Coordinates of C-alpha atoms and ligand atoms in Angstrom, one line a residue:
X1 CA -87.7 100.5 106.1
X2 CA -90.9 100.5 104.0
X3 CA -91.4 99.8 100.2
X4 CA -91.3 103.9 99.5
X5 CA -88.1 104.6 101.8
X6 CA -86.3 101.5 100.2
X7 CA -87.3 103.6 96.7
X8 CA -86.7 106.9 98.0
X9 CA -83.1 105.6 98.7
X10 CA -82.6 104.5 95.1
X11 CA -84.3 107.3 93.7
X12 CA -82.3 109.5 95.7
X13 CA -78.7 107.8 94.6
X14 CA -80.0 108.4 90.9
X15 CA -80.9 112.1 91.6
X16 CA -77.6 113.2 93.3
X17 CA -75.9 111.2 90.5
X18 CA -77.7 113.8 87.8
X19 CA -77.0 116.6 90.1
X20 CA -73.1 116.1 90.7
X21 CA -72.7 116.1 86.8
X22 CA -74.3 119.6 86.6
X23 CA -72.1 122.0 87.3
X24 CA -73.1 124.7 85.1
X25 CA -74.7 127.7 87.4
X26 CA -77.1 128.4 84.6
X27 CA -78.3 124.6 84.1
X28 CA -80.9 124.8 86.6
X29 CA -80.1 122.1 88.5
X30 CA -78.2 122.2 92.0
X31 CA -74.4 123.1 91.1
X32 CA -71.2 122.6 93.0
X33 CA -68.9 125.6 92.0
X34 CA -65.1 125.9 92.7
X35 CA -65.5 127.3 95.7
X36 CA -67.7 124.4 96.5
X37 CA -71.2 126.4 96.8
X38 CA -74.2 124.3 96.1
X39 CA -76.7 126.0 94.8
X40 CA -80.0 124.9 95.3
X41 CA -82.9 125.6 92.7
X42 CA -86.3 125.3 94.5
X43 CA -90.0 126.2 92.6
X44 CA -93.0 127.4 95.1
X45 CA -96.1 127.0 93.5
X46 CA -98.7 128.8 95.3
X47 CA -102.5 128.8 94.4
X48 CA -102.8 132.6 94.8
X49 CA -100.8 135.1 95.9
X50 CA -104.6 137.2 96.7
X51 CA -105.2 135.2 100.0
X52 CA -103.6 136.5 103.3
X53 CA -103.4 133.4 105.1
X54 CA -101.6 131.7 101.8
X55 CA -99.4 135.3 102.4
X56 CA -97.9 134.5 105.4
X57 CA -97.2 131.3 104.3
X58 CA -95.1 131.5 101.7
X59 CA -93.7 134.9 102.9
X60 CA -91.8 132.5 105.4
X61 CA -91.0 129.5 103.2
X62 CA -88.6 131.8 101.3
X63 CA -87.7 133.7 105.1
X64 CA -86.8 130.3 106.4
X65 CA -84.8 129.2 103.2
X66 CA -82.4 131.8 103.9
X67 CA -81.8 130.6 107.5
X68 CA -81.0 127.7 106.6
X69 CA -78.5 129.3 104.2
X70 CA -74.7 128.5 104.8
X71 CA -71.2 129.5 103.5
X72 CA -71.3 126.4 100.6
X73 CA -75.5 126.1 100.6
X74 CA -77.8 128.2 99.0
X75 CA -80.9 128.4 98.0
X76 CA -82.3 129.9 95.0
X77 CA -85.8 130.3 95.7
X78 CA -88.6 131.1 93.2
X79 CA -92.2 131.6 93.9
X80 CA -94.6 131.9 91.6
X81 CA -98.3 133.0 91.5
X82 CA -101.1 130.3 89.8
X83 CA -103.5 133.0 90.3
X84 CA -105.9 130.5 91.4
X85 CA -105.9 128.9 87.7
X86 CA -105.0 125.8 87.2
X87 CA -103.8 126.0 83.5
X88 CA -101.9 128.7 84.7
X89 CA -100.4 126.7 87.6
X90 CA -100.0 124.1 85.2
X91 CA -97.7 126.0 83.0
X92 CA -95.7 127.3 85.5
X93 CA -95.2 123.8 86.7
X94 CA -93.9 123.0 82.9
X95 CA -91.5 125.5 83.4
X96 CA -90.4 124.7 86.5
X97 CA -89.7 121.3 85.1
X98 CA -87.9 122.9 82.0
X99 CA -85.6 125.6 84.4
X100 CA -84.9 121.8 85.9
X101 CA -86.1 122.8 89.4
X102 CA -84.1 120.4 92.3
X103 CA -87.4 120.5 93.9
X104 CA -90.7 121.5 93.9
X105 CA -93.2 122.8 96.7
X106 CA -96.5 122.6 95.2
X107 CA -99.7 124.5 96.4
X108 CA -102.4 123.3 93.8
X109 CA -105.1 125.4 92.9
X110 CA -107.5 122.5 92.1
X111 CA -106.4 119.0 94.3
X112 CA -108.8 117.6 91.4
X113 CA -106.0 118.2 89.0
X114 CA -103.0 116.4 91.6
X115 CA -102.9 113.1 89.6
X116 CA -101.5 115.0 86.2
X117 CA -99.6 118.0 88.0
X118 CA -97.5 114.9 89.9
X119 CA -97.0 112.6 87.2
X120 CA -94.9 115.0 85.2
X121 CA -92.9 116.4 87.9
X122 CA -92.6 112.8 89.0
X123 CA -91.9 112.1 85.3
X124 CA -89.1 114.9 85.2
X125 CA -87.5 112.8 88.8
X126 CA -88.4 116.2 90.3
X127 CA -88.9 115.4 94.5
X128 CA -92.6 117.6 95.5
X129 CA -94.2 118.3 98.7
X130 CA -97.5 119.1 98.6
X131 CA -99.1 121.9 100.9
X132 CA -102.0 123.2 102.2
X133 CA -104.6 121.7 99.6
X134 CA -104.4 117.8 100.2
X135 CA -105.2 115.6 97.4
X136 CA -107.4 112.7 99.2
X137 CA -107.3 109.0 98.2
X138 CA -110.3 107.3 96.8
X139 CA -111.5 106.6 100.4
X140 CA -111.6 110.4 101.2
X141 CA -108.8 110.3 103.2
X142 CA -105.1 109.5 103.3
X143 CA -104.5 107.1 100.8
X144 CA -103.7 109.4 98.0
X145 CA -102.0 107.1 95.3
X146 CA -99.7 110.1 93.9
X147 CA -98.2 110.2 97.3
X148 CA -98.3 106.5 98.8
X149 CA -96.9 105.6 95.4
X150 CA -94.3 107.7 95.0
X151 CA -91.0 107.8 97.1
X152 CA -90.2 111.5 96.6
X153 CA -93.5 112.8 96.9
X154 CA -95.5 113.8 100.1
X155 CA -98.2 116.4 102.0
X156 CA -97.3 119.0 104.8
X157 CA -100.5 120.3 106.2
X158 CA -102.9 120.7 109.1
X159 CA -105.5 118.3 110.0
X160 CA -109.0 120.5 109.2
X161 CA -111.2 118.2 111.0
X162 CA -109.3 119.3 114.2
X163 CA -109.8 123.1 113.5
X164 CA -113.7 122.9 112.4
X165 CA -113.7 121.1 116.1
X166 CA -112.0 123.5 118.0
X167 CA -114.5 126.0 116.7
X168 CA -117.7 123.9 117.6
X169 CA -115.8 123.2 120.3
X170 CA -115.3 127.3 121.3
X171 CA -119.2 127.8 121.1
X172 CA -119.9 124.5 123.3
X173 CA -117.6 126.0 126.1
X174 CA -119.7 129.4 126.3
X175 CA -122.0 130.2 129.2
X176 CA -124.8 129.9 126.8
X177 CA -123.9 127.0 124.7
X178 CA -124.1 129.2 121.6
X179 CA -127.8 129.9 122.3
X180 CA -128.6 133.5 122.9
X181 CA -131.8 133.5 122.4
X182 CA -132.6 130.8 124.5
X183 CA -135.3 128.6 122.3
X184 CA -132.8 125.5 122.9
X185 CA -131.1 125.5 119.7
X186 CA -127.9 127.1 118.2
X187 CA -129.1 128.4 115.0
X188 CA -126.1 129.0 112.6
X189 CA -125.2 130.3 109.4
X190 CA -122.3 129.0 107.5
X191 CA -119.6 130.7 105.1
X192 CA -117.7 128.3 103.3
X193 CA -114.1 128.4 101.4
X194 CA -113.8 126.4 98.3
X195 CA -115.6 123.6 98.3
X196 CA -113.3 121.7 96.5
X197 CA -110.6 121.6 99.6
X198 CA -110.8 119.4 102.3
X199 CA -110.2 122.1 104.4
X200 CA -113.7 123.7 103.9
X201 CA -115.3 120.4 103.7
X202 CA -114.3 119.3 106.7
X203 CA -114.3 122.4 108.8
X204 CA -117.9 122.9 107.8
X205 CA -118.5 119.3 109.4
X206 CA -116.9 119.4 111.9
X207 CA -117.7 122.5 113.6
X208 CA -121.4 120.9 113.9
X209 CA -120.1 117.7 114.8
X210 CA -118.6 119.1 117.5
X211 CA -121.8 121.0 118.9
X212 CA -124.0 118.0 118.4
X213 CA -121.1 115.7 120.3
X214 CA -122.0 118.2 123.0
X215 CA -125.6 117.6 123.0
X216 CA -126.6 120.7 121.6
X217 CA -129.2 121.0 118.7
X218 CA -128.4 122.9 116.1
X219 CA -130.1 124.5 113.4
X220 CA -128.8 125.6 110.2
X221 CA -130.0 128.6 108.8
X222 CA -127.9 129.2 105.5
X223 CA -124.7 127.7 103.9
X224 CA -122.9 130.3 101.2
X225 CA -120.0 129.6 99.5
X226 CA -117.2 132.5 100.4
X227 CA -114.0 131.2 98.3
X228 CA -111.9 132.0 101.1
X229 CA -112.4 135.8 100.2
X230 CA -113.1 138.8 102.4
X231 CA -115.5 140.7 100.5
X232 CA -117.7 137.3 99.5
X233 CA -117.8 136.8 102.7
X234 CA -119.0 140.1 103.9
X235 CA -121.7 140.1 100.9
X236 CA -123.0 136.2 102.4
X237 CA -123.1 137.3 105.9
X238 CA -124.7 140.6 105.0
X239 CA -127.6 139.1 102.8
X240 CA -128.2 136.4 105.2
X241 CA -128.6 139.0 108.3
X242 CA -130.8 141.3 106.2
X243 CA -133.0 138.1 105.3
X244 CA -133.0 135.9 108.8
X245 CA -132.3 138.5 111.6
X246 CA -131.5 137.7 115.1
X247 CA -132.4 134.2 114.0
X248 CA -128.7 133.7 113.1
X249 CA -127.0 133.1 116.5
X250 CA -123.4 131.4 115.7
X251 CA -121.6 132.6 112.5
X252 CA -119.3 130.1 111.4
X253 CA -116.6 131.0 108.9
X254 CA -114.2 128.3 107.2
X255 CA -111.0 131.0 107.5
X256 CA -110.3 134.5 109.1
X257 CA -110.4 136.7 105.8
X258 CA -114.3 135.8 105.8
X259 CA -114.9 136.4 109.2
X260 CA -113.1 139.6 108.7
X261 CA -116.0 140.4 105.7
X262 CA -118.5 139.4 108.4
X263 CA -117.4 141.3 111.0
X264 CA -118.3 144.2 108.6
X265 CA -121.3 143.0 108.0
X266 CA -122.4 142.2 111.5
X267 CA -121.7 146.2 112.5
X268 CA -123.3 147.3 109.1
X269 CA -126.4 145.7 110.6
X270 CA -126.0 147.0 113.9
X271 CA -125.4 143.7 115.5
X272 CA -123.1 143.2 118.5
X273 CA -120.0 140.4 118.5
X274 CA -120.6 138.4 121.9
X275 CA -124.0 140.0 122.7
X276 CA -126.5 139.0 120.5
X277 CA -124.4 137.1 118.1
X278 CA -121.3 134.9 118.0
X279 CA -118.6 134.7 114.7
X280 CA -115.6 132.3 114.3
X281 CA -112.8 132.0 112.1
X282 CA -110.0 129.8 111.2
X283 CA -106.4 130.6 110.8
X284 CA -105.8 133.2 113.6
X285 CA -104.4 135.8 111.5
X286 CA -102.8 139.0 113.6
X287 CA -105.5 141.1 113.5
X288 CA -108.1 138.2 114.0
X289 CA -106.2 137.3 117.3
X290 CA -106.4 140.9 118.4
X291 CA -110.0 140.9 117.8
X292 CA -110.7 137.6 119.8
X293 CA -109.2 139.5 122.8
X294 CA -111.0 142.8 122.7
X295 CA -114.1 140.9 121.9
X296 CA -115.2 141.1 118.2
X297 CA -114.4 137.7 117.1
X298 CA -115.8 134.6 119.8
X299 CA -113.0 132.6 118.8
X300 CA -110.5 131.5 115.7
X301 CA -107.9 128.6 115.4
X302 CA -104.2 128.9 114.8
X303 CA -103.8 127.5 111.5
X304 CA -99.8 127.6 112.2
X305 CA -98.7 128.9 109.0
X306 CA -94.9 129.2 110.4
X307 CA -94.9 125.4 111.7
X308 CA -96.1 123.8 108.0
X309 CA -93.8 126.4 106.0
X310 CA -91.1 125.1 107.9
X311 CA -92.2 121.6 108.3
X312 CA -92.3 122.1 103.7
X313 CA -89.1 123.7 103.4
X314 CA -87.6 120.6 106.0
X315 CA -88.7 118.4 104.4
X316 CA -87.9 120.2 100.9
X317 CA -84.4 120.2 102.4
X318 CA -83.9 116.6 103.3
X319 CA -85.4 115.7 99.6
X320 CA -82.3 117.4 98.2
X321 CA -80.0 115.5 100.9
X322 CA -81.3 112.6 99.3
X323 CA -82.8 111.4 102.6
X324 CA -86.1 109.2 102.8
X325 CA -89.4 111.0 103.9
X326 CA -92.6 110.0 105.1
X327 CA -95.7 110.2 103.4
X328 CA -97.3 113.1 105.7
X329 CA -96.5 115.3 107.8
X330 CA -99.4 117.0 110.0
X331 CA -99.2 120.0 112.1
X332 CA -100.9 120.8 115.1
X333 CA -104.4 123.6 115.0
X334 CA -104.2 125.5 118.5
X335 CA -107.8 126.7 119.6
X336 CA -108.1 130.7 120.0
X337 CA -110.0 132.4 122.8
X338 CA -110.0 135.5 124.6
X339 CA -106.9 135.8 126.7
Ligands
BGC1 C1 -106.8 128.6 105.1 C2 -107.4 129.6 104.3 C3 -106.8 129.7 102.9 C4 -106.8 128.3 102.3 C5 -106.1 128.3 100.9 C6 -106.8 127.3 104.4 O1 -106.1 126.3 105.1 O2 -107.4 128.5 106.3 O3 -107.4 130.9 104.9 O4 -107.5 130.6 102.1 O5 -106.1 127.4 103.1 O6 -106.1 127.0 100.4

């Protein structure tokens, strides 16, 4: 047992100690009726309810909650919408705390603002799991003080670097490489999500990484910043067609909802998916999927929304059992081609 499951362990005594003397339904924190219900209260913190693949995600936290639902467990679940503000999300977290929350699944809007969010639910002896925007460690990488540090606190997410590789990956595999034009490079242009999430950093690396692993040259032709949205992402691809041309070969988008904008613009400017140019995604949303098999999207990546919701909810779950937890939790990318 390491130095944070030893602590989780005494944490955890200290917790359930404060939650058996509740008993009040309206005191917020988890009760044991008469008829020996236990109530659960959890807080979902989401970035922004406006994002489709964010959507999915926290449509099945709350579905997966109620399945796990029994004749003496329950689970109160509240969700709210930071409406990608962070003094926004940061009030909501306040009143989480003050509602006395049992725990807390926390999607921040800025992973720059981690340290302060966690110290006062930490403060408050309120157990978080952290999802989808990972707070890195002064090393860029896993070694995130807030979590190592702190027995009841951890991240549930997907490993981006995989996913921008499966899509540099997708273009290496195709009978041209990527280069439709033939002129021995794969010229690209790039639509990025936030800039501030590891998930856009890396998938923007990584993609390239993979191509050039393959031994292909690449050229990059533009680099916009899309936000994760739809219509940016339709204006960037747009712009970028109307200035370069058939010089843009490979568009590479950090997440489905911009691909989905450049799709748009790609048929606004009379261009042809698979033809004469190629445009990935990440996240592998429904419609996305449907598109990689009748040919208007080269590829995407299953960014398995169902897996880390209920890999957060487990985990959410055996915080409130009072059972140790690891630091992270990673689920799996699956690459996305036509069928
Ligand atoms: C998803 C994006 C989403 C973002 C939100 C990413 O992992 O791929 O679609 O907008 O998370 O933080």
């Amino acid at each position: 047992m390491n130095f944070k499951k030893l602590l989780a362990s005494a944490m955890t005594v200290a917790m359930l100690a404060g939650c058996s003397s509740g008993g009040g339904a309206a005191s917020g924190s988890a009760s044991a009726a008469a008829g020996d219900v236990k109530t659960y209260n959890v807080g979902v913190a989401i970035y922004q309810f406006n994002d489709n693949f964010m959507t999915l995600y926290r449509n099945e936290i709350e579905a997966y909650f109620k399945t796990l639902e029994t004749d003496t467990v329950k689970y109160n679940v509240q969700i709210v919408d930071g409406k990608n503000d962070m003094a926004e999300q940061s009030n909501q977290v306040d009143s989480f705390i003050t509602q006395g929350m049992d725990v807390i699944i926390l999607n921040l809007v800025q992973t720059s603002s981690a340290d302060a969010i966690i110290d006062k639910v930490v403060g408050a002896g309120i157990p978080c799991v952290l999802i989808n925007r990972e707070p890195l460690g002064d090393n860029g990488d896993e070694s995130y003080a807030g979590i190592l540090d702190n027995p009841t606190v951890c991240y549930v997410g997907a490993d981006a670097r995989q996913s921008g590789t499966y899509q540099g990956e997708i273009v290496a595999e195709l009978p041209d490489k990527g280069d439709i034009n033939g002129d021995g490079k794969v010229s690209y242009l790039m639509i990025e999500g936030d800039p501030e999430n590891p998930d856009a950093q890396y998938r923007t690396q990584y993609s390239i990484k993979a191509l050039e692993d393959a031994g292909i040259t690449v050229e990059k032709i533009d680099d916009q910043i899309g936000n994760w949205d739809q219509k940016k992402g339709q204006e960037i691809c747009s712009t970028a067609l109307a200035q370069y041309g058939d010089a843009i070969e490979v568009v590479f988008c950090n997440n489905d909802a911009m691909a989905l904008g450049a799709y748009a613009a790609i048929t606004d400017a009379g261009r042809t998916v698979g033809t004469d140019i190629y445009l990935l995604g990440v996240d592998a949303l429904d419609e996305c999927v449907e598109m990689v098999n009748n040919g208007q999207m080269t590829g995407t990546v299953l960014n398995d929304a169902v897996g880390q919701s209920h890999k957060a909810v487990d985990v959410a779950v055996q915080l409130l059992n009072g059972e140790a937890i690891e630091n992270y939790y990673w689920v799996d990318y699956v690459k996305v081609t036509k069928k």
